[in-house]
mmCIF file of C-alpha atoms and ligand atoms in Angstrom:
data_model
loop_
_atom_site.group_PDB
_atom_site.id
_atom_site.type_symbol
_atom_site.label_atom_id
_atom_site.label_comp_id
_atom_site.label_asym_id
_atom_site.label_seq_id
_atom_site.Cartn_x
_atom_site.Cartn_y
_atom_site.Cartn_z
ATOM 1 C CA MET A 1 42.535 106.763 20.456
ATOM 2 C CA THR A 2 40.496 105.337 23.566
ATOM 3 C CA LYS A 3 38.496 107.815 25.119
ATOM 4 C CA ILE A 4 38.053 107.011 29.016
ATOM 5 C CA LEU A 5 35.271 108.804 31.385
ATOM 6 C CA ILE A 6 35.495 108.983 34.656
ATOM 7 C CA PRO A 7 32.221 109.984 36.406
ATOM 8 C CA ASN A 8 31.499 112.096 39.137
ATOM 9 C CA GLU A 9 29.457 109.552 41.557
ATOM 10 C CA LYS A 10 28.116 111.590 44.271
ATOM 11 C CA SER A 11 24.722 111.734 43.152
ATOM 12 C CA ILE A 12 24.636 107.793 43.618
ATOM 13 C CA GLY A 13 26.236 108.102 47.335
ATOM 14 C CA GLU A 14 29.939 107.672 46.267
ATOM 15 C CA ARG A 15 32.315 109.322 47.838
ATOM 16 C CA ARG A 16 35.336 107.504 46.106
ATOM 17 C CA VAL A 17 36.460 108.173 42.309
ATOM 18 C CA SER A 18 37.595 105.414 39.686
ATOM 19 C CA ALA A 19 40.814 107.367 38.857
ATOM 20 C CA THR A 20 43.285 109.949 40.483
ATOM 21 C CA PRO A 21 45.636 112.629 39.068
ATOM 22 C CA GLU A 22 48.043 109.930 39.193
ATOM 23 C CA THR A 23 46.543 107.310 37.094
ATOM 24 C CA VAL A 24 45.300 109.880 34.685
ATOM 25 C CA LYS A 25 48.691 110.265 33.615
ATOM 26 C CA LYS A 26 49.412 106.854 33.306
ATOM 27 C CA LEU A 27 46.426 106.663 31.006
ATOM 28 C CA LYS A 28 47.408 108.973 29.355
ATOM 29 C CA LYS A 29 50.876 107.546 28.446
ATOM 30 C CA LEU A 30 48.883 104.895 27.319
ATOM 31 C CA GLY A 31 47.532 106.591 24.355
ATOM 32 C CA CYS A 32 44.217 107.674 26.325
ATOM 33 C CA GLU A 33 41.649 110.491 25.985
ATOM 34 C CA ILE A 34 40.548 110.692 29.856
ATOM 35 C CA PHE A 35 37.381 112.759 30.543
ATOM 36 C CA ILE A 36 36.525 113.137 34.115
ATOM 37 C CA GLU A 37 33.118 114.699 35.365
ATOM 38 C CA LYS A 38 33.616 117.969 37.042
ATOM 39 C CA SER A 39 34.458 117.914 40.731
ATOM 40 C CA ALA A 40 34.496 113.922 40.186
ATOM 41 C CA GLY A 41 37.653 113.606 42.574
ATOM 42 C CA GLU A 42 36.597 116.308 45.171
ATOM 43 C CA LEU A 43 34.736 114.421 48.093
ATOM 44 C CA SER A 44 38.262 111.866 47.294
ATOM 45 C CA GLY A 45 40.561 114.830 47.881
ATOM 46 C CA PHE A 46 41.643 115.511 44.051
ATOM 47 C CA LYS A 47 40.784 118.577 42.468
ATOM 48 C CA ASP A 48 39.915 118.977 38.590
ATOM 49 C CA PHE A 49 42.769 121.292 38.194
ATOM 50 C CA SER A 50 45.217 118.184 39.215
ATOM 51 C CA TYR A 51 43.580 116.119 36.925
ATOM 52 C CA GLU A 52 44.160 118.689 34.244
ATOM 53 C CA GLU A 53 47.621 119.352 35.185
ATOM 54 C CA ASN A 54 48.351 115.416 34.520
ATOM 55 C CA GLY A 55 46.517 115.496 30.664
ATOM 56 C CA GLY A 56 42.973 114.573 31.880
ATOM 57 C CA ILE A 57 39.753 116.703 30.563
ATOM 58 C CA ILE A 58 37.110 118.194 32.825
ATOM 59 C CA PHE A 59 33.836 118.252 31.405
ATOM 60 C CA ASP A 60 30.381 119.001 32.535
ATOM 61 C CA ASP A 61 28.170 118.011 29.282
ATOM 62 C CA ALA A 62 26.492 115.047 29.787
ATOM 63 C CA ASP A 63 26.519 114.747 26.243
ATOM 64 C CA ILE A 64 30.125 113.225 26.618
ATOM 65 C CA TRP A 65 28.994 110.008 27.924
ATOM 66 C CA ALA A 66 28.501 109.341 24.285
ATOM 67 C CA LYS A 67 31.827 109.620 23.072
ATOM 68 C CA ALA A 68 32.913 107.259 25.635
ATOM 69 C CA ASP A 69 34.841 103.958 24.797
ATOM 70 C CA ILE A 70 35.044 102.650 28.621
ATOM 71 C CA VAL A 71 33.302 103.885 31.737
ATOM 72 C CA PHE A 72 35.770 103.493 34.490
ATOM 73 C CA CYS A 73 33.137 103.677 37.650
ATOM 74 C CA ILE A 74 32.907 102.756 41.331
ATOM 75 C CA LYS A 75 29.192 101.680 41.086
ATOM 76 C CA THR A 76 26.910 101.309 38.297
ATOM 77 C CA PRO A 77 26.137 104.512 37.045
ATOM 78 C CA ASP A 78 22.583 105.609 36.827
ATOM 79 C CA ASN A 79 19.874 104.736 34.140
ATOM 80 C CA GLU A 80 19.701 107.845 32.255
ATOM 81 C CA LYS A 81 23.826 108.302 31.978
ATOM 82 C CA LEU A 82 23.799 104.393 30.499
ATOM 83 C CA LYS A 83 21.442 105.562 28.060
ATOM 84 C CA LYS A 84 23.567 107.859 26.420
ATOM 85 C CA LEU A 85 26.596 105.599 26.264
ATOM 86 C CA LYS A 86 27.244 103.987 22.581
ATOM 87 C CA GLU A 87 26.677 100.604 21.752
ATOM 88 C CA GLY A 88 29.872 98.519 22.554
ATOM 89 C CA CYS A 89 31.143 100.791 25.396
ATOM 90 C CA PHE A 90 32.796 98.759 28.439
ATOM 91 C CA ILE A 91 31.748 99.857 31.945
ATOM 92 C CA ILE A 92 34.022 98.512 34.302
ATOM 93 C CA GLY A 93 33.777 98.898 37.906
ATOM 94 C CA MET A 94 31.829 97.139 41.064
ATOM 95 C CA LEU A 95 28.484 96.558 39.030
ATOM 96 C CA ASN A 96 26.998 94.275 41.738
ATOM 97 C CA PRO A 97 24.861 92.175 39.106
ATOM 98 C CA PHE A 98 23.876 89.339 41.501
ATOM 99 C CA GLY A 99 20.206 89.022 41.478
ATOM 100 C CA ASN A 100 19.965 92.410 39.450
ATOM 101 C CA LYS A 101 18.035 91.166 36.344
ATOM 102 C CA ASP A 102 17.131 94.561 35.515
ATOM 103 C CA LEU A 103 20.914 95.385 34.583
ATOM 104 C CA ALA A 104 21.187 92.436 32.540
ATOM 105 C CA LYS A 105 18.244 93.660 30.461
ATOM 106 C CA PHE A 106 19.333 97.085 30.614
ATOM 107 C CA LEU A 107 23.105 96.151 29.176
ATOM 108 C CA SER A 108 21.492 93.694 26.617
ATOM 109 C CA ASP A 109 18.824 96.469 25.322
ATOM 110 C CA LEU A 110 21.580 99.370 25.360
ATOM 111 C CA LYS A 111 24.181 96.648 23.413
ATOM 112 C CA LEU A 112 26.972 97.843 26.188
ATOM 113 C CA SER A 113 29.993 95.793 27.531
ATOM 114 C CA ALA A 114 30.703 95.480 30.981
ATOM 115 C CA ILE A 115 33.026 94.068 33.662
ATOM 116 C CA SER A 116 31.912 93.481 36.958
ATOM 117 C CA LEU A 117 35.160 93.438 39.264
ATOM 118 C CA GLU A 118 33.380 91.455 41.733
ATOM 119 C CA LEU A 119 33.939 88.223 39.551
ATOM 120 C CA LEU A 120 37.492 88.605 39.380
ATOM 121 C CA PRO A 121 39.112 85.412 39.387
ATOM 122 C CA ARG A 122 41.087 84.714 42.449
ATOM 123 C CA ILE A 123 44.412 83.907 40.126
ATOM 124 C CA SER A 124 48.121 85.240 41.329
ATOM 125 C CA ARG A 125 48.138 87.147 37.832
ATOM 126 C CA ALA A 126 45.148 89.241 39.187
ATOM 127 C CA GLN A 127 45.802 90.261 42.129
ATOM 128 C CA SER A 128 47.122 93.402 41.319
ATOM 129 C CA CYS A 129 43.643 94.114 39.793
ATOM 130 C CA ASP A 130 41.513 92.704 42.793
ATOM 131 C CA VAL A 131 39.265 95.320 44.167
ATOM 132 C CA LEU A 132 37.176 93.239 46.480
ATOM 133 C CA SER A 133 40.759 93.030 48.278
ATOM 134 C CA SER A 134 42.070 96.929 48.517
ATOM 135 C CA GLN A 135 38.230 97.782 49.685
ATOM 136 C CA ALA A 136 38.108 95.259 51.957
ATOM 137 C CA ASN A 137 41.214 95.950 53.709
ATOM 138 C CA ILE A 138 40.423 99.509 54.236
ATOM 139 C CA ALA A 139 36.901 98.195 55.726
ATOM 140 C CA GLY A 140 38.315 95.850 57.910
ATOM 141 C CA TYR A 141 40.547 98.527 59.115
ATOM 142 C CA LYS A 142 37.928 100.831 59.459
ATOM 143 C CA SER A 143 35.681 98.719 61.266
ATOM 144 C CA VAL A 144 37.951 98.383 64.332
ATOM 145 C CA LEU A 145 38.332 102.130 64.530
ATOM 146 C CA LEU A 146 34.695 102.418 64.248
ATOM 147 C CA ALA A 147 34.109 99.933 66.970
ATOM 148 C CA ALA A 148 37.020 101.614 69.243
ATOM 149 C CA GLY A 149 35.440 104.906 68.862
ATOM 150 C CA GLU A 150 32.244 103.592 70.137
ATOM 151 C CA LEU A 151 33.204 101.388 72.995
ATOM 152 C CA ASP A 152 32.579 101.835 76.310
ATOM 153 C CA ARG A 153 36.085 101.110 77.586
ATOM 154 C CA TYR A 154 39.537 100.869 76.266
ATOM 155 C CA PHE A 155 41.081 98.499 73.714
ATOM 156 C CA PRO A 156 44.766 97.928 75.471
ATOM 157 C CA MET A 157 45.286 96.330 78.676
ATOM 158 C CA LEU A 158 46.491 99.432 80.889
ATOM 159 C CA MET A 159 48.534 99.416 84.383
ATOM 160 C CA THR A 160 47.445 102.463 86.057
ATOM 161 C CA ALA A 161 48.131 104.565 89.702
ATOM 162 C CA ALA A 162 44.241 103.808 89.828
ATOM 163 C CA GLY A 163 44.213 100.202 89.030
ATOM 164 C CA THR A 164 44.396 98.063 86.145
ATOM 165 C CA VAL A 165 42.385 97.841 82.682
ATOM 166 C CA GLN A 166 41.954 94.364 81.108
ATOM 167 C CA PRO A 167 42.426 94.545 77.562
ATOM 168 C CA ALA A 168 38.965 94.490 75.270
ATOM 169 C CA LYS A 169 38.144 91.204 73.966
ATOM 170 C CA VAL A 170 37.307 91.162 69.756
ATOM 171 C CA VAL A 171 35.894 88.383 68.144
ATOM 172 C CA VAL A 172 36.224 88.439 64.570
ATOM 173 C CA LEU A 173 33.513 86.492 62.147
ATOM 174 C CA GLY A 174 35.276 85.829 59.108
ATOM 175 C CA GLY A 175 38.656 85.853 58.303
ATOM 176 C CA GLY A 176 39.483 86.542 54.747
ATOM 177 C CA VAL A 177 40.740 89.752 53.272
ATOM 178 C CA ALA A 178 38.684 92.463 55.927
ATOM 179 C CA GLY A 179 38.904 90.080 58.683
ATOM 180 C CA LEU A 180 42.546 89.929 58.711
ATOM 181 C CA GLN A 181 42.945 93.389 58.302
ATOM 182 C CA ALA A 182 40.573 93.909 61.659
ATOM 183 C CA VAL A 183 42.439 91.292 63.571
ATOM 184 C CA ALA A 184 45.702 93.068 62.538
ATOM 185 C CA THR A 185 44.380 96.477 63.710
ATOM 186 C CA ALA A 186 42.856 95.368 66.791
ATOM 187 C CA LYS A 187 45.814 93.411 67.796
ATOM 188 C CA ARG A 188 47.760 97.148 67.227
ATOM 189 C CA LEU A 189 45.431 98.651 69.091
ATOM 190 C CA GLY A 190 46.102 95.836 72.211
ATOM 191 C CA ALA A 191 42.814 93.752 71.824
ATOM 192 C CA LEU A 192 42.543 89.961 72.503
ATOM 193 C CA VAL A 193 41.326 88.875 69.016
ATOM 194 C CA PHE A 194 38.981 85.789 68.345
ATOM 195 C CA VAL A 195 38.536 84.287 64.717
ATOM 196 C CA SER A 196 35.938 82.310 63.752
ATOM 197 C CA ASP A 197 36.251 81.312 59.768
ATOM 198 C CA ILE A 198 35.023 78.010 57.913
ATOM 199 C CA ARG A 199 38.237 77.955 55.983
ATOM 200 C CA PRO A 200 40.573 75.965 57.941
ATOM 201 C CA ALA A 201 43.918 77.368 55.980
ATOM 202 C CA VAL A 202 42.798 80.725 57.809
ATOM 203 C CA LYS A 203 43.967 79.206 61.264
ATOM 204 C CA GLU A 204 47.433 79.847 60.276
ATOM 205 C CA GLN A 205 46.877 83.163 59.161
ATOM 206 C CA VAL A 206 45.297 84.119 62.165
ATOM 207 C CA GLU A 207 47.498 82.760 64.526
ATOM 208 C CA SER A 208 50.487 84.222 62.720
ATOM 209 C CA LEU A 209 48.718 87.718 63.809
ATOM 210 C CA GLY A 210 48.753 86.648 67.435
ATOM 211 C CA ALA A 211 45.345 85.886 67.546
ATOM 212 C CA LYS A 212 43.583 82.639 68.194
ATOM 213 C CA PHE A 213 41.438 80.658 66.180
ATOM 214 C CA ILE A 214 37.965 79.414 67.193
ATOM 215 C CA ASN A 215 37.735 75.829 66.154
ATOM 216 C CA LEU A 216 35.364 74.880 63.738
ATOM 217 C CA PRO A 217 32.392 72.180 64.817
ATOM 218 C CA GLU A 218 33.015 68.774 64.617
ATOM 219 C CA ILE A 219 30.480 67.475 62.101
ATOM 220 C CA GLU A 220 31.220 64.982 59.186
ATOM 221 C CA GLU A 221 30.605 67.903 56.536
ATOM 222 C CA LYS A 222 34.044 69.508 55.423
ATOM 223 C CA PRO A 223 33.617 73.522 54.316
ATOM 224 C CA ALA A 224 34.797 73.725 50.804
ATOM 225 C CA GLU A 225 36.094 76.229 48.946
ATOM 226 C CA SER A 226 36.195 77.128 44.899
ATOM 227 C CA GLY A 227 38.654 80.026 43.386
ATOM 228 C CA GLY A 228 39.553 81.196 46.835
ATOM 229 C CA TYR A 229 35.916 81.668 48.027
ATOM 230 C CA ALA A 230 34.266 79.814 50.786
ATOM 231 C CA LYS A 231 31.080 77.908 49.860
ATOM 232 C CA ALA A 232 28.064 77.861 52.010
ATOM 233 C CA VAL A 233 28.104 75.361 54.616
ATOM 234 C CA SER A 234 24.625 73.381 55.429
ATOM 235 C CA SER A 235 22.159 74.894 58.216
ATOM 236 C CA LYS A 236 23.199 72.089 60.495
ATOM 237 C CA PHE A 237 27.067 73.176 60.181
ATOM 238 C CA LEU A 238 25.941 76.880 61.036
ATOM 239 C CA GLU A 239 23.768 75.691 64.224
ATOM 240 C CA GLU A 240 26.779 74.365 65.452
ATOM 241 C CA GLN A 241 28.778 77.057 64.667
ATOM 242 C CA ARG A 242 26.421 79.497 66.493
ATOM 243 C CA GLN A 243 26.658 77.462 69.741
ATOM 244 C CA ILE A 244 30.488 76.943 69.654
ATOM 245 C CA LEU A 245 30.316 81.139 68.912
ATOM 246 C CA SER A 246 27.853 82.050 72.015
ATOM 247 C CA LYS A 247 30.680 81.793 74.758
ATOM 248 C CA HIS A 248 33.019 83.928 73.092
ATOM 249 C CA LEU A 249 30.121 86.161 72.156
ATOM 250 C CA SER A 250 28.873 86.495 75.358
ATOM 251 C CA GLU A 251 32.417 87.805 76.834
ATOM 252 C CA ALA A 252 33.134 89.816 74.024
ATOM 253 C CA ASP A 253 33.079 93.423 73.934
ATOM 254 C CA VAL A 254 33.264 93.878 70.569
ATOM 255 C CA ALA A 255 32.289 91.571 67.235
ATOM 256 C CA ILE A 256 33.257 92.607 63.876
ATOM 257 C CA CYS A 257 31.246 90.544 61.242
ATOM 258 C CA THR A 258 33.021 89.952 57.833
ATOM 259 C CA ALA A 259 31.525 86.307 56.661
ATOM 260 C CA GLN A 260 30.243 86.085 53.167
ATOM 261 C CA VAL A 261 29.606 83.634 50.812
ATOM 262 C CA LEU A 262 30.162 85.196 47.273
ATOM 263 C CA GLY A 263 26.781 85.710 45.422
ATOM 264 C CA LYS A 264 24.837 84.703 48.776
ATOM 265 C CA LYS A 265 22.907 85.831 51.125
ATOM 266 C CA ALA A 266 25.584 86.244 54.357
ATOM 267 C CA PRO A 267 25.305 83.428 57.197
ATOM 268 C CA ILE A 268 23.938 84.839 60.328
ATOM 269 C CA LEU A 269 26.276 83.786 63.002
ATOM 270 C CA ILE A 270 24.512 86.100 66.072
ATOM 271 C CA ASN A 271 21.005 85.374 66.179
ATOM 272 C CA GLU A 272 18.392 86.709 69.049
ATOM 273 C CA LYS A 273 19.542 84.460 71.581
ATOM 274 C CA MET A 274 23.044 85.273 71.619
ATOM 275 C CA LEU A 275 22.752 88.894 70.572
ATOM 276 C CA GLU A 276 20.380 88.703 73.923
ATOM 277 C CA ASN A 277 23.553 87.433 76.312
ATOM 278 C CA MET A 278 26.100 90.054 74.875
ATOM 279 C CA ARG A 279 26.993 92.417 77.432
ATOM 280 C CA ALA A 280 25.440 95.704 77.572
ATOM 281 C CA GLY A 281 28.008 98.175 75.883
ATOM 282 C CA ALA A 282 29.248 95.953 73.563
ATOM 283 C CA VAL A 283 29.718 96.938 69.984
ATOM 284 C CA VAL A 284 28.896 94.827 66.908
ATOM 285 C CA VAL A 285 30.286 96.345 63.645
ATOM 286 C CA ASP A 286 28.621 94.277 60.416
ATOM 287 C CA LEU A 287 30.545 94.486 57.284
ATOM 288 C CA ALA A 288 28.280 92.176 55.731
ATOM 289 C CA VAL A 289 25.156 94.057 56.273
ATOM 290 C CA ALA A 290 24.634 94.746 52.540
ATOM 291 C CA GLN A 291 24.410 90.990 51.920
ATOM 292 C CA GLY A 292 21.868 90.532 54.922
ATOM 293 C CA GLY A 293 24.398 90.429 57.820
ATOM 294 C CA ASN A 294 25.785 88.403 60.112
ATOM 295 C CA CYS A 295 24.118 89.713 62.881
ATOM 296 C CA VAL A 296 20.513 89.995 63.198
ATOM 297 C CA HIS A 297 18.689 93.577 63.230
ATOM 298 C CA THR A 298 21.791 95.299 61.279
ATOM 299 C CA LYS A 299 20.653 97.482 58.725
ATOM 300 C CA PRO A 300 22.914 99.296 55.959
ATOM 301 C CA ASN A 301 24.144 102.465 57.716
ATOM 302 C CA GLU A 302 22.448 102.682 60.391
ATOM 303 C CA THR A 303 23.449 101.878 64.381
ATOM 304 C CA ILE A 304 20.495 100.609 66.294
ATOM 305 C CA ILE A 305 20.773 99.484 70.013
ATOM 306 C CA LYS A 306 19.585 96.307 71.200
ATOM 307 C CA ASN A 307 19.509 95.166 74.650
ATOM 308 C CA GLY A 308 22.372 97.701 75.254
ATOM 309 C CA VAL A 309 24.217 96.494 72.438
ATOM 310 C CA LYS A 310 25.039 98.834 69.520
ATOM 311 C CA LEU A 311 25.043 97.445 66.352
ATOM 312 C CA ILE A 312 26.367 99.198 63.152
ATOM 313 C CA GLY A 313 25.052 98.416 59.844
ATOM 314 C CA ALA A 314 28.864 99.237 58.032
ATOM 315 C CA SER A 315 28.004 98.551 54.435
ATOM 316 C CA GLU A 316 29.977 101.640 52.983
ATOM 317 C CA LEU A 317 33.687 102.018 54.780
ATOM 318 C CA PRO A 318 35.925 101.754 51.943
ATOM 319 C CA GLY A 319 33.979 105.560 51.129
ATOM 320 C CA SER A 320 35.037 106.807 54.381
ATOM 321 C CA VAL A 321 38.674 106.358 53.680
ATOM 322 C CA PRO A 322 37.937 107.803 50.170
ATOM 323 C CA TYR A 323 41.394 109.389 49.187
ATOM 324 C CA HIS A 324 43.264 105.706 49.601
ATOM 325 C CA ALA A 325 40.401 103.651 48.468
ATOM 326 C CA SER A 326 40.335 105.374 45.507
ATOM 327 C CA SER A 327 43.959 105.587 44.993
ATOM 328 C CA LEU A 328 44.268 101.539 45.242
ATOM 329 C CA TYR A 329 41.103 101.192 43.319
ATOM 330 C CA SER A 330 42.017 103.337 40.369
ATOM 331 C CA LYS A 331 45.403 101.215 40.489
ATOM 332 C CA ASN A 332 43.653 98.000 40.189
ATOM 333 C CA LEU A 333 41.944 99.296 37.369
ATOM 334 C CA ILE A 334 45.039 100.465 35.350
ATOM 335 C CA SER A 335 46.598 97.291 36.082
ATOM 336 C CA LEU A 336 43.618 95.643 34.731
ATOM 337 C CA ILE A 337 43.213 97.575 31.616
ATOM 338 C CA THR A 338 46.970 98.010 30.722
ATOM 339 C CA PRO A 339 47.621 94.669 28.784
ATOM 340 C CA PHE A 340 44.783 95.312 26.363
ATOM 341 C CA ILE A 341 45.625 99.019 25.448
ATOM 342 C CA ASN A 342 48.411 99.484 22.620
ATOM 343 C CA LYS A 343 49.357 102.543 21.475
ATOM 344 C CA GLY A 344 46.046 103.947 22.756
ATOM 345 C CA ASN A 345 44.039 101.392 20.786
ATOM 346 C CA LEU A 346 41.768 99.243 23.430
ATOM 347 C CA ASP A 347 41.741 95.586 22.261
ATOM 348 C CA ILE A 348 40.457 93.538 25.222
ATOM 349 C CA ASN A 349 40.898 89.838 24.790
ATOM 350 C CA LYS A 350 37.970 87.990 26.021
ATOM 351 C CA ASP A 351 39.777 84.827 26.132
ATOM 352 C CA ASP A 352 42.002 86.211 28.524
ATOM 353 C CA GLU A 353 41.155 84.158 32.035
ATOM 354 C CA ILE A 354 40.826 86.986 33.880
ATOM 355 C CA ILE A 355 38.479 88.725 31.380
ATOM 356 C CA LEU A 356 36.850 85.473 30.888
ATOM 357 C CA GLY A 357 36.094 85.888 34.438
ATOM 358 C CA CYS A 358 34.352 88.938 35.019
ATOM 359 C CA LEU A 359 33.177 90.415 31.440
ATOM 360 C CA ILE A 360 29.325 89.637 32.004
ATOM 361 C CA SER A 361 27.831 91.607 28.990
ATOM 362 C CA ASP A 362 29.857 92.020 25.473
ATOM 363 C CA LYS A 363 27.743 94.289 23.485
ATOM 364 C CA GLY A 364 24.906 93.412 25.058
ATOM 365 C CA ALA A 365 25.000 89.780 24.855
ATOM 366 C CA ILE A 366 24.695 88.629 28.483
ATOM 367 C CA LEU A 367 27.317 86.126 29.211
ATOM 368 C CA GLN A 368 27.263 84.804 32.905
ATOM 369 C CA GLU A 369 23.200 84.610 33.048
ATOM 370 C CA LYS A 370 23.584 82.803 36.410
ATOM 371 C CA VAL A 371 25.285 85.603 38.516
ATOM 372 C CA PHE A 372 21.964 87.287 37.736
ATOM 373 C CA GLU A 373 19.982 84.904 39.162
ATOM 374 C CA MET A 374 22.404 84.501 42.392
ATOM 375 C CA GLY A 375 22.094 86.279 45.856
ATOM 376 C CA GLY A 376 18.822 83.942 47.074
ATOM 377 C CA SER A 377 19.073 82.336 50.403
ATOM 378 C CA ASN A 378 21.786 80.337 52.140
HETATM 379 P P1 NAD B 1 34.537 87.172 51.471
HETATM 380 O O1 NAD B 1 34.322 88.556 51.713
HETATM 381 O O2 NAD B 1 34.196 86.300 50.404
HETATM 382 O O3 NAD B 1 34.173 86.309 52.692
HETATM 383 C C1 NAD B 1 35.174 86.483 54.107
HETATM 384 C C2 NAD B 1 35.652 85.347 54.884
HETATM 385 O O4 NAD B 1 34.044 84.850 55.232
HETATM 386 C C3 NAD B 1 35.826 84.338 54.207
HETATM 387 O O5 NAD B 1 37.335 83.986 54.685
HETATM 388 C C4 NAD B 1 35.371 83.326 54.424
HETATM 389 O O6 NAD B 1 36.167 81.965 54.397
HETATM 390 C C5 NAD B 1 34.182 83.841 55.462
HETATM 391 N N1 NAD B 1 33.385 82.937 55.767
HETATM 392 C C6 NAD B 1 32.206 82.429 54.905
HETATM 393 N N2 NAD B 1 31.359 81.798 55.648
HETATM 394 C C7 NAD B 1 31.460 81.828 57.256
HETATM 395 C C8 NAD B 1 31.076 81.287 58.518
HETATM 396 N N3 NAD B 1 29.943 80.776 58.063
HETATM 397 N N4 NAD B 1 31.422 81.634 59.377
HETATM 398 C C9 NAD B 1 32.759 82.046 59.372
HETATM 399 N N5 NAD B 1 33.304 82.522 58.184
HETATM 400 C C10 NAD B 1 32.699 82.252 56.846
HETATM 401 O O7 NAD B 1 36.592 86.523 51.760
HETATM 402 P P2 NAD B 1 37.515 87.525 50.831
HETATM 403 O O8 NAD B 1 37.762 88.102 52.025
HETATM 404 O O9 NAD B 1 37.153 88.346 49.737
HETATM 405 O O10 NAD B 1 38.806 86.333 50.359
HETATM 406 C C11 NAD B 1 38.896 84.928 51.110
HETATM 407 C C12 NAD B 1 40.523 84.403 50.920
HETATM 408 O O11 NAD B 1 40.766 84.868 49.197
HETATM 409 C C13 NAD B 1 41.419 84.942 51.195
HETATM 410 O O12 NAD B 1 42.091 84.097 51.951
HETATM 411 C C14 NAD B 1 42.069 85.908 50.220
HETATM 412 O O13 NAD B 1 43.556 85.745 50.933
HETATM 413 C C15 NAD B 1 41.800 85.138 49.205
HETATM 414 N N6 NAD B 1 42.080 86.134 47.785
HETATM 415 C C16 NAD B 1 42.732 85.676 46.685
HETATM 416 C C17 NAD B 1 43.163 86.516 45.508
HETATM 417 C C18 NAD B 1 43.950 86.166 44.687
HETATM 418 O O14 NAD B 1 44.845 85.371 44.873
HETATM 419 N N7 NAD B 1 43.910 86.576 43.493
HETATM 420 C C19 NAD B 1 42.793 88.003 45.757
HETATM 421 C C20 NAD B 1 41.593 88.183 47.061
HETATM 422 C C21 NAD B 1 41.411 87.106 47.586
#
């Protein structure tokens, strides 16, 4: 019987949990035994007794880690816990392997298997397992609420007896999953929304949401994409793009930064000069801050004021909506694992396209060395 361990990630600053009582019930039906670390779901609104009611076993003894066949996690557990795991145990979560050679060494020394969900291939069959999408959607939504809460103005246009209020102007940088959700949320609040992305396909998506697409620089190089992800553009392209964005940002009330290139530093789209030209009172929410940020000066989990502009480094937004973030994340995990559990027995097919894409260690054999070297410059 496959034993699945659900850690309490509070000590590593995480509010989300990788299983809910609903998904524990599903795993139980697949014939698994599920161990949930005491209070693991507390910050997401899931009580220990609800896990127990659905067949989970609550544990408070660190030795249980040695029994696990799979650890479902949000972030990589700390080294002390990893050391307890038995050889061949699967760690499945957002392991952030980019540039993390220590993680590669650790997995290799301890002969652990690891599936890093950031690397899930972007094929139709993988959509239901896509944690980056489920979490980015939340980040996009919450970034706009955060900006609206901090802004010194209204978002909607209002006609009142005291006069007319013009709608806020929101510039969204990056129109992927988080960016499109930010667009939809800002539109619902009544703002005027403009979007910049280097993938031309985004234009139609943005316009269908009632926002305006900011045209790309007209230089010979055409931005490319591979497997659903944008490829990094040249510094010449970025320079031109910043020039186009300058005017929009000087008129903006809010900038939501979501532009990223997988495994690379995020492109700087708001430089010092552009920031100086933004109006005092404007708000920048930088979701790309963990990858270096799209805006100069933003820092993870910090709010800084520069020239009167509020810069919010929002790296942990999915965790600020922990109930839904955990519910969706845990359903993504169920979709991923279900095909590989038969009557309680785990048999992960390493030739499966989805697994091939995101298996980074097979019993300590490091499979995607280049991923551990990524994360450098643009
Ligand atoms: P992401 O988080 O890697 O990047 C966010 C956005 O930043 C992307 O749209 C990218 O084009 C953009 N970007 C990069 N450099 C930029 C620059 N210099 N200026 C402006 N924008 C820049 O991407 P994401 O949001 O995770 O997803 C990107 C696409 O992949 C989406 O269209 C999404 O629908 C698709 N997707 C497909 C699947 C699937 O088929 N299984 C799953 C998830 C996402």
